[in-house]
Short mmCIF file of C-alpha atoms and ligand atoms in Angstrom, two decimals:
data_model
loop_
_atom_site.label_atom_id
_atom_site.label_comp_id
_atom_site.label_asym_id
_atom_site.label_seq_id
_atom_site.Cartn_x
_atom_site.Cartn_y
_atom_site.Cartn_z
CA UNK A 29 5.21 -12.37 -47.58
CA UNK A 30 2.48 -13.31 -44.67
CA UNK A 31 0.28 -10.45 -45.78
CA UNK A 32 -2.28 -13.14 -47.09
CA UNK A 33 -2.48 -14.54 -44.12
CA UNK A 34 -4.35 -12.35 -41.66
CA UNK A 35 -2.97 -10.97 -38.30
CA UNK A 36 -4.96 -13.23 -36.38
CA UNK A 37 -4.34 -16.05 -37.60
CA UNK A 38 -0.34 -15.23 -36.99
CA UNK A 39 -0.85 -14.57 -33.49
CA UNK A 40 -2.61 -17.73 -32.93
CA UNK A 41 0.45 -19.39 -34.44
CA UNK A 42 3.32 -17.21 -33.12
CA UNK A 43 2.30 -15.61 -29.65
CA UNK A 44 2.00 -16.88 -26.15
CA UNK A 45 -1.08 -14.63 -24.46
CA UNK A 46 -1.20 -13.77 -20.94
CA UNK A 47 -3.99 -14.66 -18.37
CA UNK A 48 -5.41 -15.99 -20.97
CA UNK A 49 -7.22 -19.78 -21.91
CA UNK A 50 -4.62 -20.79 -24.26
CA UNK A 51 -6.51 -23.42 -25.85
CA UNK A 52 -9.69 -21.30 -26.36
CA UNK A 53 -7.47 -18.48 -27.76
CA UNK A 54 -6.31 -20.68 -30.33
CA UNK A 55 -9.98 -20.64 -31.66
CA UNK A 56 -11.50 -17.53 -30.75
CA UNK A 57 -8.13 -15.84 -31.61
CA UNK A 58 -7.18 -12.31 -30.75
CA UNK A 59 -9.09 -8.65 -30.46
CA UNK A 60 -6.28 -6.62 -32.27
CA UNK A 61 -6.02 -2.88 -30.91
CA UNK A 62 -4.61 -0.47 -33.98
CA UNK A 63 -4.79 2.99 -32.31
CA UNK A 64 -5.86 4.75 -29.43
CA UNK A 65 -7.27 8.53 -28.60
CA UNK A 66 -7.82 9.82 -25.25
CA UNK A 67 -10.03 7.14 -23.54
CA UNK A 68 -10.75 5.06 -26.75
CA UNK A 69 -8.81 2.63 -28.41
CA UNK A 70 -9.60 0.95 -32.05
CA UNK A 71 -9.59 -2.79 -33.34
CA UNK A 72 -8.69 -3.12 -36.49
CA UNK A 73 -11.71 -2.95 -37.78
CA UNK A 74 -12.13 0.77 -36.93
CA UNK A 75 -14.98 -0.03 -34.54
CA UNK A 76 -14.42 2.26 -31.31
CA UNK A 77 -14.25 1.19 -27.82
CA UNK A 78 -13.95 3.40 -24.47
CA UNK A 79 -10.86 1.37 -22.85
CA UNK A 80 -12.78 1.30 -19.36
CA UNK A 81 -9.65 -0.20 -17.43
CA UNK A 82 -7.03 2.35 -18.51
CA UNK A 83 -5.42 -0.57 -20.20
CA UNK A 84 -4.27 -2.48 -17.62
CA UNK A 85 -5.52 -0.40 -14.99
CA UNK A 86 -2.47 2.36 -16.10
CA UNK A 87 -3.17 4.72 -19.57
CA UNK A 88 -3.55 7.30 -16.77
CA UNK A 89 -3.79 10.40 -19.60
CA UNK A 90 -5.29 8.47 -21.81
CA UNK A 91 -3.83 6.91 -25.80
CA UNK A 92 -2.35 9.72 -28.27
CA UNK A 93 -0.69 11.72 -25.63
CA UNK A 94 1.70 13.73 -28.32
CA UNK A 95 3.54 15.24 -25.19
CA UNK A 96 4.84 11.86 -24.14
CA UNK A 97 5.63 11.05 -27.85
CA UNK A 98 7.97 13.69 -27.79
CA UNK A 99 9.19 13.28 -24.70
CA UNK A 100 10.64 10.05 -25.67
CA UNK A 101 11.86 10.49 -29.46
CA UNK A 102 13.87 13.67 -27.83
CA UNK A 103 15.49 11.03 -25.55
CA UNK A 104 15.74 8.65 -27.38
CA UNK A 105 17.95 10.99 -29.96
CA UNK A 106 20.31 12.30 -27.09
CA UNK A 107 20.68 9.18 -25.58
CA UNK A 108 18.55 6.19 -26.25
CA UNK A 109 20.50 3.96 -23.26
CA UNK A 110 22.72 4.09 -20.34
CA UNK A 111 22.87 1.88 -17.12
CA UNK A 112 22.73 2.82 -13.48
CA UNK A 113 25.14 0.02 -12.49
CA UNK A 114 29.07 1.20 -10.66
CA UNK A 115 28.34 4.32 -10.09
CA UNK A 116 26.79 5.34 -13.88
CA UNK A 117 23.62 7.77 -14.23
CA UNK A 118 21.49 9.73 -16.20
CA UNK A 119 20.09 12.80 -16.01
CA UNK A 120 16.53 11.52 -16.68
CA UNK A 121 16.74 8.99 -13.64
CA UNK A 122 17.98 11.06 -11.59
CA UNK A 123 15.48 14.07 -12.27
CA UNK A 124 12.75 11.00 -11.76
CA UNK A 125 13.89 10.18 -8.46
CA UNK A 126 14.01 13.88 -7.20
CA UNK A 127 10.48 14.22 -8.49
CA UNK A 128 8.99 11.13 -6.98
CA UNK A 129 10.61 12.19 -3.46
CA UNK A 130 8.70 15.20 -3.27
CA UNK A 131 5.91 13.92 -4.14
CA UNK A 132 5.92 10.70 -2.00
CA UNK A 133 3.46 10.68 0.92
CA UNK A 134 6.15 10.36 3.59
CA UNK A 135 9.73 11.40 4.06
CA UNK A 136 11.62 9.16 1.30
CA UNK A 137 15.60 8.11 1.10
CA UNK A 138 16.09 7.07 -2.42
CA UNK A 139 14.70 5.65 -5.65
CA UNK A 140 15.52 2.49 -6.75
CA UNK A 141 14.00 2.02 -10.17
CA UNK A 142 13.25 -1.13 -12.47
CA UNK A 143 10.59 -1.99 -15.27
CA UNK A 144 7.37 -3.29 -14.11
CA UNK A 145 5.28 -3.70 -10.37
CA UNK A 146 6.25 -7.07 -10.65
CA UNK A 147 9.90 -6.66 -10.50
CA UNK A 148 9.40 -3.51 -8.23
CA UNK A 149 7.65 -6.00 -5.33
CA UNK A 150 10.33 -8.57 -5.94
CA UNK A 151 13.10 -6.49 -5.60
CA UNK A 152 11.58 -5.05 -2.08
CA UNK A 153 11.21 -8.50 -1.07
CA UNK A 154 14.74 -9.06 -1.28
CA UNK A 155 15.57 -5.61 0.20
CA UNK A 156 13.43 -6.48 3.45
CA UNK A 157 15.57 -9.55 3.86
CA UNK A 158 19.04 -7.62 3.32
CA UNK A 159 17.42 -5.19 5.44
CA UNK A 160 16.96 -7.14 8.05
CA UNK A 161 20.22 -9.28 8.41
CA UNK A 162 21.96 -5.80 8.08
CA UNK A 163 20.69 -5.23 11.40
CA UNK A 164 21.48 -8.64 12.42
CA UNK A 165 18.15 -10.07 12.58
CA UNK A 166 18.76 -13.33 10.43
CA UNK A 167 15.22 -14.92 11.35
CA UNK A 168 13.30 -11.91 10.58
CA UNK A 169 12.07 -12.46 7.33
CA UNK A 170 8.48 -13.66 6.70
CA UNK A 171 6.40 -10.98 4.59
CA UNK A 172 2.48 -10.94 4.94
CA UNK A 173 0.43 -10.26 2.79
CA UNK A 174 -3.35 -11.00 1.97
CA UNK A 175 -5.52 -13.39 0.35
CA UNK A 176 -6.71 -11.93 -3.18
CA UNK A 177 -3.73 -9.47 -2.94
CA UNK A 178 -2.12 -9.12 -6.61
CA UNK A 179 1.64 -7.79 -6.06
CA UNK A 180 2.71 -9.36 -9.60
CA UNK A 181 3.78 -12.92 -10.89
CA UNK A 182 7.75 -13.51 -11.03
CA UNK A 183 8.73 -15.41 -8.30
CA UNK A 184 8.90 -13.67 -5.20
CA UNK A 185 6.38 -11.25 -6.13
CA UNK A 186 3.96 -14.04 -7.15
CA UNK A 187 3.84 -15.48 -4.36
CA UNK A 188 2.98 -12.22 -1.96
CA UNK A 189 0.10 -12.36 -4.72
CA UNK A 190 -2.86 -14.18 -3.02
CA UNK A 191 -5.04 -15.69 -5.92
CA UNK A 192 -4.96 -19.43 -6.78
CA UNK A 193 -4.42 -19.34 -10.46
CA UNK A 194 -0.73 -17.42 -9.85
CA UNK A 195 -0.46 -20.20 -7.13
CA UNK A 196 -1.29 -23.45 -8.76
CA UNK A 197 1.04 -25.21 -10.73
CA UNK A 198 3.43 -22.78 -10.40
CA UNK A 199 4.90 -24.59 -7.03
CA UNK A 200 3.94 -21.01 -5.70
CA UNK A 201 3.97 -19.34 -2.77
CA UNK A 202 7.80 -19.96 -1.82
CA UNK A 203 8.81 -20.36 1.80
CA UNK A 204 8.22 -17.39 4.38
CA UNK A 205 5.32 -15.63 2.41
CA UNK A 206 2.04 -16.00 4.27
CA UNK A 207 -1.12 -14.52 3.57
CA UNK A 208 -3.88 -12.74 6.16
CA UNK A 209 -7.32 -12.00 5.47
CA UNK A 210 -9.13 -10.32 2.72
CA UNK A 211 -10.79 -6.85 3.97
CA UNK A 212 -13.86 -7.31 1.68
CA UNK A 213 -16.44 -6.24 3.78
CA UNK A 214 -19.37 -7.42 1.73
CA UNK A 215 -17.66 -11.07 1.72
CA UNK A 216 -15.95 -11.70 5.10
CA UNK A 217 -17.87 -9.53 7.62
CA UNK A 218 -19.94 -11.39 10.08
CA UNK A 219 -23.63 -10.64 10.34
CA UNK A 220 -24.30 -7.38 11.56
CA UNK A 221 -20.68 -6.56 12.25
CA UNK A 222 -20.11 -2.82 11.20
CA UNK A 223 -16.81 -2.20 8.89
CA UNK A 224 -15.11 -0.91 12.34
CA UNK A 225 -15.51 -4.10 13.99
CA UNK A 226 -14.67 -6.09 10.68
CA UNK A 227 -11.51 -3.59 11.04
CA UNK A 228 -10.58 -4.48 14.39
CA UNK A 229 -11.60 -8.47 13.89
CA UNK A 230 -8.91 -8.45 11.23
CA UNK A 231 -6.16 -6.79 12.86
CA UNK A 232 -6.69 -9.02 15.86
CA UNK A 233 -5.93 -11.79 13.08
CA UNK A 234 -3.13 -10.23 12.22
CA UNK A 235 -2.01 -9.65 15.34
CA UNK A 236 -2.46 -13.77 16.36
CA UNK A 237 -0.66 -14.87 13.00
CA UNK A 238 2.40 -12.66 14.16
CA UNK A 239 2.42 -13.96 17.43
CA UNK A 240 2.00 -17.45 16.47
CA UNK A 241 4.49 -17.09 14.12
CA UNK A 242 6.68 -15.48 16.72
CA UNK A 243 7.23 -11.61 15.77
CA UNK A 244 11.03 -12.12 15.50
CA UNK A 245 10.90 -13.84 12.52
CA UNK A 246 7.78 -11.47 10.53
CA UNK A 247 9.52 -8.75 8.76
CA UNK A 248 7.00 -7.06 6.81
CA UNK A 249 3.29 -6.58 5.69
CA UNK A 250 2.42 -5.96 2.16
CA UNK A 251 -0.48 -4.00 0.92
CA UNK A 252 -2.01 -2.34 -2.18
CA UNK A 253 -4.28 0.60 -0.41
CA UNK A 254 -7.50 -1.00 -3.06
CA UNK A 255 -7.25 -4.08 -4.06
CA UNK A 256 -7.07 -4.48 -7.41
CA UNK A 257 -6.97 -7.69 -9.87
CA UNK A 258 -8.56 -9.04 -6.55
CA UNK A 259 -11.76 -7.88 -6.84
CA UNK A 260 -11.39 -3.59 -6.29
CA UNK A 261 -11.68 -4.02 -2.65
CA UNK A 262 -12.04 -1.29 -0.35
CA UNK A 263 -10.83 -1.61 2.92
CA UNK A 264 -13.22 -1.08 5.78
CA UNK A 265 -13.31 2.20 7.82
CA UNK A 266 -10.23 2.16 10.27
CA UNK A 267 -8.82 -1.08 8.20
CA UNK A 268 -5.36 0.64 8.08
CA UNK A 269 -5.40 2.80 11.28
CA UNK A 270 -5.36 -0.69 13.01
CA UNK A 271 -3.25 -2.98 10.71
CA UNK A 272 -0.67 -0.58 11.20
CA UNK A 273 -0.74 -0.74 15.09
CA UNK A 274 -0.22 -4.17 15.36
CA UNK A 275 2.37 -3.77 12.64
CA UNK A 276 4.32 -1.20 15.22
CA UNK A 277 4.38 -3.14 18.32
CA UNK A 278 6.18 -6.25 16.09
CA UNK A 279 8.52 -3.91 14.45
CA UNK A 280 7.14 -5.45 11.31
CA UNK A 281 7.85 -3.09 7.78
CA UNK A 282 4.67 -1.59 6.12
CA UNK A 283 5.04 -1.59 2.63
CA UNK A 284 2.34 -0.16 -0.08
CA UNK A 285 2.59 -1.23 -3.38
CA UNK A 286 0.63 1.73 -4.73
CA UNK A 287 1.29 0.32 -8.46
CA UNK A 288 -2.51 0.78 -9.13
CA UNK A 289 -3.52 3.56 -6.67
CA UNK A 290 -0.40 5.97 -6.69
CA UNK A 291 -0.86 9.14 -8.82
CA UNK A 292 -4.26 10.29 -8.15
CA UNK A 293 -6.45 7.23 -9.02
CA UNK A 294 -8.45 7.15 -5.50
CA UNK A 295 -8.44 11.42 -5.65
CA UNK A 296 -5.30 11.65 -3.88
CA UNK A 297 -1.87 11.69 -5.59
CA UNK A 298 -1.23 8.30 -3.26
CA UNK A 299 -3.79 5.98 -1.86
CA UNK A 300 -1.57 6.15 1.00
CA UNK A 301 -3.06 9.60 1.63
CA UNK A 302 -6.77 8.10 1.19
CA UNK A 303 -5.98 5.56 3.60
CA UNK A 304 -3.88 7.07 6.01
CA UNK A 305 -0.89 4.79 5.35
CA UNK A 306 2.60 5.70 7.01
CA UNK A 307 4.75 3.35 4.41
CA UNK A 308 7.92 2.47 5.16
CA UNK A 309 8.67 1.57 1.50
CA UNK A 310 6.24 1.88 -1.56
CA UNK A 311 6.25 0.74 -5.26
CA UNK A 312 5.05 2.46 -7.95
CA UNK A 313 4.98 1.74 -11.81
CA UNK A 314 1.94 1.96 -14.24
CA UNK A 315 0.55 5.49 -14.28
CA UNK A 316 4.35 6.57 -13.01
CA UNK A 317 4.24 6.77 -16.95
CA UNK A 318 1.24 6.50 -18.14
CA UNK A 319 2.47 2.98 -19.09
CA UNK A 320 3.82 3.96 -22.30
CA UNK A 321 6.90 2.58 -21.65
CA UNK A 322 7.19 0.56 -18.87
CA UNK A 323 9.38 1.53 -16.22
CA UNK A 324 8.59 0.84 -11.99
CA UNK A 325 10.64 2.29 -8.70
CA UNK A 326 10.79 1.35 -4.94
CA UNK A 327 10.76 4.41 -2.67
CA UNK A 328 12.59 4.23 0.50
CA UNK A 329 12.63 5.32 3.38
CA UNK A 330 15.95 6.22 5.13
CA UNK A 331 16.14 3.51 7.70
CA UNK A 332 16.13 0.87 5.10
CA UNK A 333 18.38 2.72 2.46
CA UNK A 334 20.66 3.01 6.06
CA UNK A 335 20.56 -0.45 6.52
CA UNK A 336 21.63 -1.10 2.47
CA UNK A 337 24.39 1.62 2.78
CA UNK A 338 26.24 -0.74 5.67
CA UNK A 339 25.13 -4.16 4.22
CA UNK A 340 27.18 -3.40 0.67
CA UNK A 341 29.89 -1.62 2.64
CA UNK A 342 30.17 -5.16 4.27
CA UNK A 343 30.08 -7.08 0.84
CA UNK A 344 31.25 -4.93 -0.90
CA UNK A 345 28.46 -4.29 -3.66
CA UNK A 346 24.84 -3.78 -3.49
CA UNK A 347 24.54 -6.83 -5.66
CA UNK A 348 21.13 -6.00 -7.13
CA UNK A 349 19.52 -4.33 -10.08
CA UNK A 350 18.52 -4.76 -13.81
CA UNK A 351 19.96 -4.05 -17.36
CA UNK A 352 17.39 -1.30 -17.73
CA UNK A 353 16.96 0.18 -13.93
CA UNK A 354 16.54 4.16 -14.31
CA UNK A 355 16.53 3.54 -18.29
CA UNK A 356 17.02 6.98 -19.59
CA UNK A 357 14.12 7.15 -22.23
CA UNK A 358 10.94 5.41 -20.11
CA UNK A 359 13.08 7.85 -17.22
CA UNK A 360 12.43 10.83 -19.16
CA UNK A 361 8.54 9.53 -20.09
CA UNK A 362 7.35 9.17 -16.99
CA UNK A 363 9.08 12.54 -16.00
CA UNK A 364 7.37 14.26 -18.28
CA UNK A 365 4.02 12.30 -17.26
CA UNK A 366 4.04 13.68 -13.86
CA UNK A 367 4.86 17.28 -14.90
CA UNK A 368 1.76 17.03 -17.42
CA UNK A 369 -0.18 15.41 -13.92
CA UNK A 370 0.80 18.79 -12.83
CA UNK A 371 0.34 21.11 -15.22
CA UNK A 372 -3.04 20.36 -16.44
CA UNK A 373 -4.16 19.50 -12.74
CA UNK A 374 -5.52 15.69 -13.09
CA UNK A 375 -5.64 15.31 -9.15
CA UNK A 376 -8.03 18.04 -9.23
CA UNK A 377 -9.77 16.92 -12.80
CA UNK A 378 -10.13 13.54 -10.73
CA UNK A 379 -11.43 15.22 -6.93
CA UNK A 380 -14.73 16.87 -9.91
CA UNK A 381 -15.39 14.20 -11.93
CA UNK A 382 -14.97 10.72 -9.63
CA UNK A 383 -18.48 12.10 -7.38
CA UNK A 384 -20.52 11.35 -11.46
CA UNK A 385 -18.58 8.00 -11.32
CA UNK A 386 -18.93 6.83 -8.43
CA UNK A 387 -22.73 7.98 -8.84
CA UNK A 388 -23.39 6.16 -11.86
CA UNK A 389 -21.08 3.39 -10.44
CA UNK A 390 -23.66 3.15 -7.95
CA UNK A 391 -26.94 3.35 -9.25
CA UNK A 392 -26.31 -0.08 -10.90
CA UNK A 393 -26.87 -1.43 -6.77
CA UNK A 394 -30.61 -1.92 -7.58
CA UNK A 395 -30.33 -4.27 -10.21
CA UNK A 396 -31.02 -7.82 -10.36
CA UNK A 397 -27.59 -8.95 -10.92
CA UNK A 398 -25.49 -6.78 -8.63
CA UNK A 399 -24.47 -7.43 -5.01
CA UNK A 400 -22.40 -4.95 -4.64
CA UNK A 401 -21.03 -2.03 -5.98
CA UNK A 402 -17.64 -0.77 -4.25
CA UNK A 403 -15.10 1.96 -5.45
CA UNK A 404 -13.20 5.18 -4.25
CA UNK A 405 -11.96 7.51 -6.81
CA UNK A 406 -11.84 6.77 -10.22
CA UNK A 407 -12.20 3.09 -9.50
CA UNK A 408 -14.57 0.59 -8.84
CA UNK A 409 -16.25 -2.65 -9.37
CA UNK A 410 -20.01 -4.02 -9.68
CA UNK A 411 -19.70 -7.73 -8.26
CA UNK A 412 -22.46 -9.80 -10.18
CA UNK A 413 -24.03 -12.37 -7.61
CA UNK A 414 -27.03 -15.09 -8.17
CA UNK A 415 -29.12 -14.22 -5.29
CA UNK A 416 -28.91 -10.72 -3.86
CA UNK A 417 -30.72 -11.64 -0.83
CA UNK A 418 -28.15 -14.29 0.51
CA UNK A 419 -24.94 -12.94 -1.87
CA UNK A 420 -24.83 -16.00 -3.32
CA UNK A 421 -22.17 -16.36 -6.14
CA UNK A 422 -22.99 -17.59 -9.52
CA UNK A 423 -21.00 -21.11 -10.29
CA UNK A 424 -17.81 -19.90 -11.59
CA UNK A 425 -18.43 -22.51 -14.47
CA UNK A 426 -20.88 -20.60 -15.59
CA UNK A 427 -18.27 -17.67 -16.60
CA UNK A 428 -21.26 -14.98 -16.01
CA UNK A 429 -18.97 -12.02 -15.70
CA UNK A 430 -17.15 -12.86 -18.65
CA UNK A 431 -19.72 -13.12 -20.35
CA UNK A 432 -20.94 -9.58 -19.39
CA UNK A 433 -17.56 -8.39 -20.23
CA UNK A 434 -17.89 -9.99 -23.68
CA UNK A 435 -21.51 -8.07 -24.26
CA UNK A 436 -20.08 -5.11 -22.64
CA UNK A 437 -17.35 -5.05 -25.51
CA UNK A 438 -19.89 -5.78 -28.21
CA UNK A 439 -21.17 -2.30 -26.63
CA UNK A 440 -17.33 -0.60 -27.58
CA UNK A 441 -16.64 -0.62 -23.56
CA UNK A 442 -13.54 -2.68 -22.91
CA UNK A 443 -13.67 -3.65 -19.33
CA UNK A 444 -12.36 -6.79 -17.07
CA UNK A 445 -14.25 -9.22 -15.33
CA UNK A 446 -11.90 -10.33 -12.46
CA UNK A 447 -14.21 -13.49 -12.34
CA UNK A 448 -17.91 -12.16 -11.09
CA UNK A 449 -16.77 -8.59 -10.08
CA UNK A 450 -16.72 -6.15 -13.33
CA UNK A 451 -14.43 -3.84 -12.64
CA UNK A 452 -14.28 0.03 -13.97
CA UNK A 453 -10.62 2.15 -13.79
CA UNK A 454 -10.80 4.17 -17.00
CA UNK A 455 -7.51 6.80 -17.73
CA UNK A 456 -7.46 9.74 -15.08
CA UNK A 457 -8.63 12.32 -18.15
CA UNK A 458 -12.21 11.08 -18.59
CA UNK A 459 -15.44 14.01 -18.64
CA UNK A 460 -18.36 12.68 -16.72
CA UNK A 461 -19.88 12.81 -19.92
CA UNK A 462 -17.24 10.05 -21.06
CA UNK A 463 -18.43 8.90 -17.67
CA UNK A 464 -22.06 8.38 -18.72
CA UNK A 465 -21.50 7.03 -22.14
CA UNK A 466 -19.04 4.08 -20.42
CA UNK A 467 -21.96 3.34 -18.15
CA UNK A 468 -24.34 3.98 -20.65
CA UNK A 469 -22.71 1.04 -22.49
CA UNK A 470 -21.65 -1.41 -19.06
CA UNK A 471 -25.94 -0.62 -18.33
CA UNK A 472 -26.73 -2.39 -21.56
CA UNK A 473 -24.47 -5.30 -21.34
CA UNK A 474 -25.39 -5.89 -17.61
CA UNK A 475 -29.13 -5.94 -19.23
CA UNK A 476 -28.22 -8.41 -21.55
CA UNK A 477 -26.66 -10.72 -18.66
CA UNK A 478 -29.72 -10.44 -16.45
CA UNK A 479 -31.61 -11.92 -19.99
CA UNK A 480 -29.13 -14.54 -20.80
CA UNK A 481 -29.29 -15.71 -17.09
CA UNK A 482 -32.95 -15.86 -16.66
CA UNK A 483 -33.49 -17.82 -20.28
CA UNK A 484 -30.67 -20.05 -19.23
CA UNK A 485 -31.42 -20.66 -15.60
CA UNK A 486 -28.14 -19.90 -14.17
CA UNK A 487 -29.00 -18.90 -11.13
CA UNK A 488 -29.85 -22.37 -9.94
CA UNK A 489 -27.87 -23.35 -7.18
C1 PLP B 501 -1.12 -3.65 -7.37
C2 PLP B 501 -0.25 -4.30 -8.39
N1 PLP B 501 1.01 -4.60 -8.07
C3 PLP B 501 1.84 -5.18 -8.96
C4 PLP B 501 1.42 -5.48 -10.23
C5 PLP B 501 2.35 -6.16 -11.18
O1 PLP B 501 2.73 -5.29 -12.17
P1 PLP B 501 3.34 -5.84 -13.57
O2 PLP B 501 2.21 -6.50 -14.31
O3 PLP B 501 3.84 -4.58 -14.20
O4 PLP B 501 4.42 -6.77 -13.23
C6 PLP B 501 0.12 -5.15 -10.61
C7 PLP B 501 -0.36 -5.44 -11.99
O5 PLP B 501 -1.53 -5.36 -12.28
C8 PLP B 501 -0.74 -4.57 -9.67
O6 PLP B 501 -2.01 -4.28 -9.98
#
């Protein structure tokens, strides 16, 4: 009936698009994605493109894994639902949970599970704040977290997120959410201060915003070990060492929301163990699965799942949790994910090939457009500046990293421009000779930028 009518145009007239201009899309219209092998995915006009973000930062073994296929139709033919709730379970969940214990960076409790990062962070927000008036600490309840931190967008979790455009309009951040500093070094250090002092500079901050604040009412610190939709941000030398001494003598919660990092991406299985990171709770979804179904948890650690044990003993129900927490079939996907992690030894595919990547990542610091080039693992980011000298930004009008994201996908390398910084965080699988051809492709596009800027005079100030 609507096959005269082409996709796009349907979309435009049916579908709401995330972080996206919704008034542009309704004239440039979509880029439709039919199929996807290993690190490429296809539009539908068959024209190939190396999916340089992992999707959303989370195909971690890459489109066309038949493995997972199977993994879910045999699920989904035994049992294709059951619940958690009063006392229910499966057997996928609860092999899940088991796995992700022993693989957690620290000593872990218990697995609660739900369906994205978003839902994850939300849900630990409101598990700090039983937490704490299970222990009978009422006013201790404000979470920090950091500017350009991304944690998610529902309502809790949106507002730990600390960029402006999940903030405006939205009548975000609620109460008791407050946000420290960014660690970009490049950005906030002052001149000539080495990344140890920029370290020690911000946990000082930290330290003053907890005091000033008064410590009994800060309950926990928030942090994804990189930064991601911020920017890929690296945290200085010793960032974490010293965060987390300040967080000890409050008795303030660290939690890592290692829904980007966790399962190898910075060449450990947890960017907890990059970072030296002693959690006291972490989230995890994306490559938990490979994303290809979505499914999220909240590890625990036993003082917290102690405090939730006596605060629904008290109520009398633990009066939290979702339709689809521990659902049996993405359960049984991402179970099989991290066996395949295993058996085919990614974290050790990802220690020999992220040296060419981070390489090639690199060697774009010499060019006229970049300021700086930043990553750990297989991830990283080339931020795009108008004057290297003085790090200058380019107008944000002027949309110059979109724009180099457009050329780059002209060039069959889908990547994301989180607004200057181009940022590179391809599935966990690629050969550094997948490597090269991604750059090969991002070195073209970023050639084509420099041109369009000089001819157009965009780096006027
Ligand atoms: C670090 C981090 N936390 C949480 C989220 C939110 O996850 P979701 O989009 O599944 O809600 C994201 C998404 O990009 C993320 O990068």
């Amino acid at each position: 009936m609507t096959a005269a009518i082409s996709a796009a145009r349907r979309d435009i007239e049916h579908s709401i698009h995330p972080y996206t201009n919704l008034k542009l899309h309704m004239e440039k219209g979509p880029l439709i994605i039919t199929e996807g092998k290993g690190i490429y995915v296809y539009d539908e006009q068959g024209k190939e493109y190396i999916e340089g973000l992992a999707g959303l930062w989370c195909t971690a073994l890459g489109f066309g894994e038949e493995e997972l296929v199977q993994a879910a139709v045999r699920q989904m033919r035994k049992l294709p639902y059951y619940h958690t709730f009063a006392h229910k379970a499966t057997n996928p969940a609860i092999d899940l949970a088991e796995k992700l214990k022993q693989m957690a960076p620290v000593p872990i409790s218990k697995v609660f599970f739900a369906n994205s990062g978003s839902e994850a962070n939300d849900s630990l927000v409101k598990l700090v704040w039983y937490y704490n008036n299970a222990r009978g600490r009422p006013r201790k309840k404000k979470i920090v977290s950091r500017l350009k931190a991304y944690h998610g967008v529902t309502v809790a979790s949106g507002s730990l997120t600390g960029l402006p455009n999940n903030h405006r309009d939205f009548d975000l951040p609620i109460a008791n959410i407050l946000h420290t500093d960014c660690p970009h070094h490049y950005r906030f250090a002052k001149d000539g201060e080495s990344e140890e002092e920029f370290a020690t500079r911000l946990a000082g901050n930290l330290e003053k915003l907890i005091q000033d604040q008064g410590p009994d009412t800060v309950a926990a610190f928030i942090a994804e070990p990189v930064m991601g939709a911020g920017g890929v941000i690296v945290p200085p030398r010793t960032y974490f060492e010293k965060i987390q001494e300040v967080l000890r003598r409050h008795d303030v919660l660290m939690l890592a929301d290692e829904v980007i990092c966790g399962f190898g991406r910075t060449g450990n299985m947890f960017g907890c163990e990059t970072f030296n990171i002693r959690p006291d709770a972490i989230t995890v979804a994306k490559a938990l699965s490979s994303a290809y179904l979505p499914i999220s948890g909240i590890l625990l650690t036993q003082q917290i799942f102690d405090a939730m044990v006596a605060e629904s003993e008290k109520i009398g129900v633990f009066g939290h949790g979702f339709t689809y927490s521990g659902h049996p079939v993405p359960a049984a996907v991402a179970l099989r994910n991290l066996e395949l992690m295993e058996e085919r030894q990614i974290l050790d595919h990802v220690k020999r090939v992220a040296p060419r990547f981070q390489e090639r990542l690199r060697s774009f610091a010499g060019h006229p457009l970049v300021g700086e080039t930043r990553g750990v693992g297989l991830i990283g980011a080339v931020e795009l500046v108008a004057d290297k000298a003085t790090k200058r930004p380019f107008d944000p009008a002027k949309k110059v990293g979109l724009n180099c994201g457009n050329r780059a996908e002209e060039h069959g390398l889908i990547i994301r421009a989180l607004v200057d910084s181009v940022a590179f965080c391809p599935p966990l699988i690629i050969t550094e000779a997948e490597i090269d051809e991604m750059f090969n492709r991002f070195s073209r596009a970023l050639d084509e930028t420099e041109d369009w800027v000089r001819k157009n005079g965009l780096r006027a100030a």
